[in-house]
mmCIF file of C-alpha atoms and ligand atoms in Angstrom:
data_model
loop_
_atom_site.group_PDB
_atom_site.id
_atom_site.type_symbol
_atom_site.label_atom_id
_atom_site.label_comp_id
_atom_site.label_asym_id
_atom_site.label_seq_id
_atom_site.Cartn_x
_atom_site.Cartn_y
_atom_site.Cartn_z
ATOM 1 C CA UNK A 1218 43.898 40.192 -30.102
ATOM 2 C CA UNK A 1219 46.789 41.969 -31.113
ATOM 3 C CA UNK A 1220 50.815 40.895 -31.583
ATOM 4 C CA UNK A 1221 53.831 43.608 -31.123
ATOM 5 C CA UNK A 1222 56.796 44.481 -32.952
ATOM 6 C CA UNK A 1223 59.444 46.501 -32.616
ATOM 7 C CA UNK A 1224 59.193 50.288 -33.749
ATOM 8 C CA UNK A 1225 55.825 50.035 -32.008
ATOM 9 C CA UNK A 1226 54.549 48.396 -34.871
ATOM 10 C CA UNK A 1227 51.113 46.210 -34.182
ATOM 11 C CA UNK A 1228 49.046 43.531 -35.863
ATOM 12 C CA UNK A 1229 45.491 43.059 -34.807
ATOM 13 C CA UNK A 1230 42.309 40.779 -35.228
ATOM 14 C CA UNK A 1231 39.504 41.917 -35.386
ATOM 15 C CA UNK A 1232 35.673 40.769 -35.806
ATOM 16 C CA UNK A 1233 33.599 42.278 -38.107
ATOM 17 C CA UNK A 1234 32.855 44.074 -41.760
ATOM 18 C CA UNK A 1235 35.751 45.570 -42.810
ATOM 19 C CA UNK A 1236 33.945 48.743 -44.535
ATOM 20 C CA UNK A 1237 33.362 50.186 -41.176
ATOM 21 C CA UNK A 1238 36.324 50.709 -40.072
ATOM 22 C CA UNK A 1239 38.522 53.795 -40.910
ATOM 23 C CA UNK A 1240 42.200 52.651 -42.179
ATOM 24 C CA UNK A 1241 44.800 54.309 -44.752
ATOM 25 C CA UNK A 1242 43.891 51.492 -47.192
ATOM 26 C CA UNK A 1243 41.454 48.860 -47.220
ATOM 27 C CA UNK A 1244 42.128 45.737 -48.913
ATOM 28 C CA UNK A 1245 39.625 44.280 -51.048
ATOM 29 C CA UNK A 1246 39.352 40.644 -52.175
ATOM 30 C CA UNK A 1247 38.576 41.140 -55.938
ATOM 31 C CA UNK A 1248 38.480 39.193 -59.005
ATOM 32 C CA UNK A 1249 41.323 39.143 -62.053
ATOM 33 C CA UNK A 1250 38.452 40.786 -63.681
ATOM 34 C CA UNK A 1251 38.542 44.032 -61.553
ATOM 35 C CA UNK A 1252 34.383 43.412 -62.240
ATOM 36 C CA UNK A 1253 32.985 43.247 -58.796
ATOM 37 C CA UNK A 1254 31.496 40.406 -56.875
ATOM 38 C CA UNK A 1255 29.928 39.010 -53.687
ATOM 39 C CA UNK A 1256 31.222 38.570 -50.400
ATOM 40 C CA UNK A 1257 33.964 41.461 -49.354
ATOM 41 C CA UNK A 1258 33.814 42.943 -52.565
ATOM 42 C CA UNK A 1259 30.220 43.041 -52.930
ATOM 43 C CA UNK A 1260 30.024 45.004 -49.863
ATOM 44 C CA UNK A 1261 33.079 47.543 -50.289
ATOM 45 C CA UNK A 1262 31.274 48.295 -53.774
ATOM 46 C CA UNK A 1263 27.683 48.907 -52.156
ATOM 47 C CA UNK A 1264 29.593 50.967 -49.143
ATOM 48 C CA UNK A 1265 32.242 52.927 -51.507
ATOM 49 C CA UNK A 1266 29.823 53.886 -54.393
ATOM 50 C CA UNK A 1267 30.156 53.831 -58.131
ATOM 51 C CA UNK A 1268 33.302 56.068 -58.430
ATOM 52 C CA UNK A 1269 35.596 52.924 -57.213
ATOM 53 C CA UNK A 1270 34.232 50.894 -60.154
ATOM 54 C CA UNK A 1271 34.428 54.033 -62.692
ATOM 55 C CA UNK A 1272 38.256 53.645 -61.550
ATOM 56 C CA UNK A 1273 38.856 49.936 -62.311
ATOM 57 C CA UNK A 1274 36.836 50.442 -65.304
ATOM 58 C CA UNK A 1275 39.924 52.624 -66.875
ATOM 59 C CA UNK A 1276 42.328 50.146 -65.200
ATOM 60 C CA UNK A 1277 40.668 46.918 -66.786
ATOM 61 C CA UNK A 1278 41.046 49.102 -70.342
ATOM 62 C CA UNK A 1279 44.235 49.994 -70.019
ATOM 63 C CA UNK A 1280 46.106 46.837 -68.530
ATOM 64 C CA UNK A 1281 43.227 44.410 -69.191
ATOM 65 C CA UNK A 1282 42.366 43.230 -65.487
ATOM 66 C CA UNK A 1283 44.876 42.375 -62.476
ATOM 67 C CA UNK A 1284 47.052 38.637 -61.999
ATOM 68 C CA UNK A 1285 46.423 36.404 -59.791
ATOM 69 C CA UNK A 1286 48.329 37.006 -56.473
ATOM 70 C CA UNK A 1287 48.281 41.027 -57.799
ATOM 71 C CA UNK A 1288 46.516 44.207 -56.319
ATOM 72 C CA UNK A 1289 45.885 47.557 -57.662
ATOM 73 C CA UNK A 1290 45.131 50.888 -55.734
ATOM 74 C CA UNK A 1291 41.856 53.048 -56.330
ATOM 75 C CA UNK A 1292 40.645 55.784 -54.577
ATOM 76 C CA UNK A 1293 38.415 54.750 -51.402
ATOM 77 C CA UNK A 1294 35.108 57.186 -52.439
ATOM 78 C CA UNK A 1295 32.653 56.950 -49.463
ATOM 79 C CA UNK A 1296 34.729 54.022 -47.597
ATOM 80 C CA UNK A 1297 36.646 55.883 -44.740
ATOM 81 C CA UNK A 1298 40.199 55.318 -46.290
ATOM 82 C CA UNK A 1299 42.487 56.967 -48.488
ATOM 83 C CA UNK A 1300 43.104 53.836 -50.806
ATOM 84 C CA UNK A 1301 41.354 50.307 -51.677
ATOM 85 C CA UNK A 1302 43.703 47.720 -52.642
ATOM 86 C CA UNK A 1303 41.810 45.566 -54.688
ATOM 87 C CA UNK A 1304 43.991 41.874 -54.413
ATOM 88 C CA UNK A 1305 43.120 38.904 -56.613
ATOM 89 C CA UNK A 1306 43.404 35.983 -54.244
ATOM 90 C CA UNK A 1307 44.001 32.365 -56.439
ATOM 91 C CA UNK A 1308 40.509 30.242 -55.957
ATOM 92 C CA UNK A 1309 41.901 26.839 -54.232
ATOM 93 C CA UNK A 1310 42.417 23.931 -56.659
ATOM 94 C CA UNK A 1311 43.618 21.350 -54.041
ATOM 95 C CA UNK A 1312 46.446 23.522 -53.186
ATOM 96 C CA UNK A 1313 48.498 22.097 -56.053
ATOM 97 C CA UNK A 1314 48.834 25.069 -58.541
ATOM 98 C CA UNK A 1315 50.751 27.688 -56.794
ATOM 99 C CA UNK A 1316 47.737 28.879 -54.515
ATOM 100 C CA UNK A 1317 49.805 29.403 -51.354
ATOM 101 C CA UNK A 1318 52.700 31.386 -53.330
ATOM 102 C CA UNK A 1319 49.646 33.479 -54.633
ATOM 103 C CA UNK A 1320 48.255 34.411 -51.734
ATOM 104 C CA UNK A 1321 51.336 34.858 -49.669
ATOM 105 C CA UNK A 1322 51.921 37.146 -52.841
ATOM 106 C CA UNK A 1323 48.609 39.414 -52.175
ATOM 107 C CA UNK A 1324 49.632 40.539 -48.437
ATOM 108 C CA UNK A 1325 53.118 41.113 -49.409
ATOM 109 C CA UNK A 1326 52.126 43.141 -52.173
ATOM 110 C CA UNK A 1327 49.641 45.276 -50.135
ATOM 111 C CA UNK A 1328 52.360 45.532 -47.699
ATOM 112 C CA UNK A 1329 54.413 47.044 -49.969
ATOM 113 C CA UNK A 1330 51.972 49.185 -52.384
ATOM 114 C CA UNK A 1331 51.059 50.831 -48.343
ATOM 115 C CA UNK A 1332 54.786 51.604 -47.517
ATOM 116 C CA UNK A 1333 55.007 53.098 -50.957
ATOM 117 C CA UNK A 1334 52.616 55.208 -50.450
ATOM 118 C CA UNK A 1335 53.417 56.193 -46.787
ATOM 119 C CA UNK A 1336 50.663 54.977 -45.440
ATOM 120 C CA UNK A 1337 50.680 53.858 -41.439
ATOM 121 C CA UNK A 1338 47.565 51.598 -41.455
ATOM 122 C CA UNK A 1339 45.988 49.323 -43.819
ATOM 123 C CA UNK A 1340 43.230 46.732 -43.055
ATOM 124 C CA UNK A 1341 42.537 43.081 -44.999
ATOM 125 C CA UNK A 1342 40.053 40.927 -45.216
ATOM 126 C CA UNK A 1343 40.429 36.994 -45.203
ATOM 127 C CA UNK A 1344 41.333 36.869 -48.854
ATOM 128 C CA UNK A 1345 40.529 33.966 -50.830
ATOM 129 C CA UNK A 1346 38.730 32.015 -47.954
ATOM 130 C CA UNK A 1347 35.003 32.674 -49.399
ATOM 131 C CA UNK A 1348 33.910 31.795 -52.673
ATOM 132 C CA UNK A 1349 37.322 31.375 -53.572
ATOM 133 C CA UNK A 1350 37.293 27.934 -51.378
ATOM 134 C CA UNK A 1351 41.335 28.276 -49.468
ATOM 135 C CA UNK A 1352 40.846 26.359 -46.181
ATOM 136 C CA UNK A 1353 40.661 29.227 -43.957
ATOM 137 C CA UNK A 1354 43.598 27.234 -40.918
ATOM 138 C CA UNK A 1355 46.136 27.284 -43.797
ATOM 139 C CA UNK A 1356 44.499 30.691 -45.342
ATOM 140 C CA UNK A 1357 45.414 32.373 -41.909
ATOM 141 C CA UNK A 1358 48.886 31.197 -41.226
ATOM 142 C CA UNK A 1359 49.820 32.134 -44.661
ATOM 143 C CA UNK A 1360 48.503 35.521 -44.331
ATOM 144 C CA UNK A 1361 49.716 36.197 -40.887
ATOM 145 C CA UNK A 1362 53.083 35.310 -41.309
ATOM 146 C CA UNK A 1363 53.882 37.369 -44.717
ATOM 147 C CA UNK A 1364 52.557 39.944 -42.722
ATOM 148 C CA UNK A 1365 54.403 39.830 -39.890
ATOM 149 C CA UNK A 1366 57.419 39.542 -42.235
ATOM 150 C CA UNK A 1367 56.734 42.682 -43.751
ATOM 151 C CA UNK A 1368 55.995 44.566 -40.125
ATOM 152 C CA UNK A 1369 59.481 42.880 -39.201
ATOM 153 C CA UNK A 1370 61.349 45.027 -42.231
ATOM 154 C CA UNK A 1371 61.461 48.320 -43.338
ATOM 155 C CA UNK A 1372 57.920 49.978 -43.548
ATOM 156 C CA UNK A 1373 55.815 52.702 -42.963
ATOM 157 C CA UNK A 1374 52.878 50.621 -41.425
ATOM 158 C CA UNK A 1375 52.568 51.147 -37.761
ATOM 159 C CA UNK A 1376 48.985 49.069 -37.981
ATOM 160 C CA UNK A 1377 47.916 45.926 -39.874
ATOM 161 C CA UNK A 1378 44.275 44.821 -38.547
ATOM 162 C CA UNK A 1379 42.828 41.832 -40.295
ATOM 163 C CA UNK A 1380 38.901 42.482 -40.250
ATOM 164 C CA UNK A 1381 37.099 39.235 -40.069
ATOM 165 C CA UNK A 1382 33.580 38.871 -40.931
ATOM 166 C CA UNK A 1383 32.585 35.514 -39.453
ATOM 167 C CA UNK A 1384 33.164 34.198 -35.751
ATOM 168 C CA UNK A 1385 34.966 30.690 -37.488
ATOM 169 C CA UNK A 1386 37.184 32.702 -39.814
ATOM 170 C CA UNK A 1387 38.109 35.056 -36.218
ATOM 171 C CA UNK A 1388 39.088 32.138 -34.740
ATOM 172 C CA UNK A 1389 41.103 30.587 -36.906
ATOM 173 C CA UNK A 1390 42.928 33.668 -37.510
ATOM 174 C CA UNK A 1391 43.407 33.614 -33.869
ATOM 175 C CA UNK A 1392 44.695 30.319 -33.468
ATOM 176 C CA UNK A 1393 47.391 31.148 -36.264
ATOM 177 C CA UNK A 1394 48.530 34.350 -34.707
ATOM 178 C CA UNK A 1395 48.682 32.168 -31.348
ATOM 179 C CA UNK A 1396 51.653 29.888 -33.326
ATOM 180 C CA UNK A 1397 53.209 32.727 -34.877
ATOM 181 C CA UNK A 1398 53.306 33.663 -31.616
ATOM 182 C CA UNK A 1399 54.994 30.664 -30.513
ATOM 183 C CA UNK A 1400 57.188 30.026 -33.182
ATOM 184 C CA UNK A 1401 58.651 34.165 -32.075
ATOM 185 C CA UNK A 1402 59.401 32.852 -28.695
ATOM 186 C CA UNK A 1403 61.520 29.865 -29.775
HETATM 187 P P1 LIG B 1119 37.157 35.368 -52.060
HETATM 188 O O1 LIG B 1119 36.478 35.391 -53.395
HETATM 189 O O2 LIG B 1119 38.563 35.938 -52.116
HETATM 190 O O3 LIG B 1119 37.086 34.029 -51.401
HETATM 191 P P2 LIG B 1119 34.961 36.443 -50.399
HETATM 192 O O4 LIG B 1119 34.510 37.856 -50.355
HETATM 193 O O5 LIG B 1119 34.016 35.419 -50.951
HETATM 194 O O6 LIG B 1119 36.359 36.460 -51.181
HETATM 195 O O7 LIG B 1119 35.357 35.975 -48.928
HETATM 196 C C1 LIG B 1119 36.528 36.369 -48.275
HETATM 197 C C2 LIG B 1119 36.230 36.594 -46.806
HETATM 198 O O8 LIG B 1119 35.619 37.881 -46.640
HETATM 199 C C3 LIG B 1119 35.268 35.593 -46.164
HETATM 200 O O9 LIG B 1119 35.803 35.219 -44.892
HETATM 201 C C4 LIG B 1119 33.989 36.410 -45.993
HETATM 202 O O10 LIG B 1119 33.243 35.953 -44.865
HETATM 203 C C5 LIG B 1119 34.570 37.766 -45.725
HETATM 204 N N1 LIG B 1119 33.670 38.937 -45.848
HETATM 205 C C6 LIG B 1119 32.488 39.057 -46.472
HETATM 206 N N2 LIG B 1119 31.983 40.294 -46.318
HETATM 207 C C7 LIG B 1119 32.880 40.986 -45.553
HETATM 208 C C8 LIG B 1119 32.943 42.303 -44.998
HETATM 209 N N3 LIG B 1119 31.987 43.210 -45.223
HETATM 210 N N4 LIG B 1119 34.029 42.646 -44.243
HETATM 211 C C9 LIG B 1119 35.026 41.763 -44.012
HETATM 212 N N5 LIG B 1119 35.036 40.507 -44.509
HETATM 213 C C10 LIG B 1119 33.966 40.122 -45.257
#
């Protein structure tokens, strides 16, 4: 499923593990920590090798770790991408504490570390929606609408595919993009 903007620029769903599939920059779902997890992270880790976490190891000494609603760039070792974004996602605390700022905050800033960097695709997982606990219908209209925002203005992204491991976190993904597609025809 797929939406269209102008400049030819395109969002997509997709199903499936985000590791496999080539992109400029693959977004991670990380931890303040930079330290490595389960879930997404687990699995870009086991698929990229040790050389991504040699890199956060000298980015967790110099600057101590990453903020909530934050991402920093590595290289993508055996992943088939130029960059991993790692993004801290907030963990859901009722919704209460600034979570959907935060994670608004993740895409945009993705959005913009890509343009930066010239990059014309990047791909992200459902950040936040695993351990992390963000209802995933709120989770996906957040993230779908900051970045259609962002293919709306000035970038060099010509592809944003959200890579979604589980058929209920696909769907609701594709419900949201569904009303965003709405709301555009209004
Ligand atoms: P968080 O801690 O931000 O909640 P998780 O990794 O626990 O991150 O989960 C975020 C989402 O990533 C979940 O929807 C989970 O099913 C999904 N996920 C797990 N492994 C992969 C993978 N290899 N590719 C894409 N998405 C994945």
């Amino acid at each position: 499923m797929e939406k269209e903007f102008p400049g030819g620029r395109t969002l997509k769903l997709v199903g499936g593990d985000i590791t496999k599939l080539a992109a400029e920059a693959i977004v991670n779902a990380a931890n303040a920590g930079l330290r490595g997890g389960g879930g997404v992270d687990g699995a870009i880790h086991r698929a990229g090798g040790p050389e991504i976490m040699r890199e956060l190891d000298g980015i967790r000494a110099a600057e101590g770790g990453c903020p909530t609603g934050s991402a920093v760039a590595t290289t993508a070792g055996k992943l088939p991408a130029r960059y991993i974004f790692h993004a801290v996602g907030p963990i859901f605390r009722g919704g209460g504490q600034g979570e959907a700022e935060a994670l608004a905050s993740c895409y945009a800033v993705c959005m913009k570390m890509a343009s930066e960097r010239a990059l014309r695709s990047i791909s992200f997982p459902s950040i936040s929606t695993g351990v992390y606990g963000y209802p995933v219908e709120q989770a996906a209209r957040i993230a779908l609408t900051t970045v259609a925002r962002a293919l709306e203005a000035d970038t060099t992204v010509e592809t944003a595919t959200f890579v979604l491991f589980d058929e209920a976190t696909f769907q609701a993904y594709r419900r949201a993009l569904a009303g965003l597609h709405a709301q555009s025809l209004e």
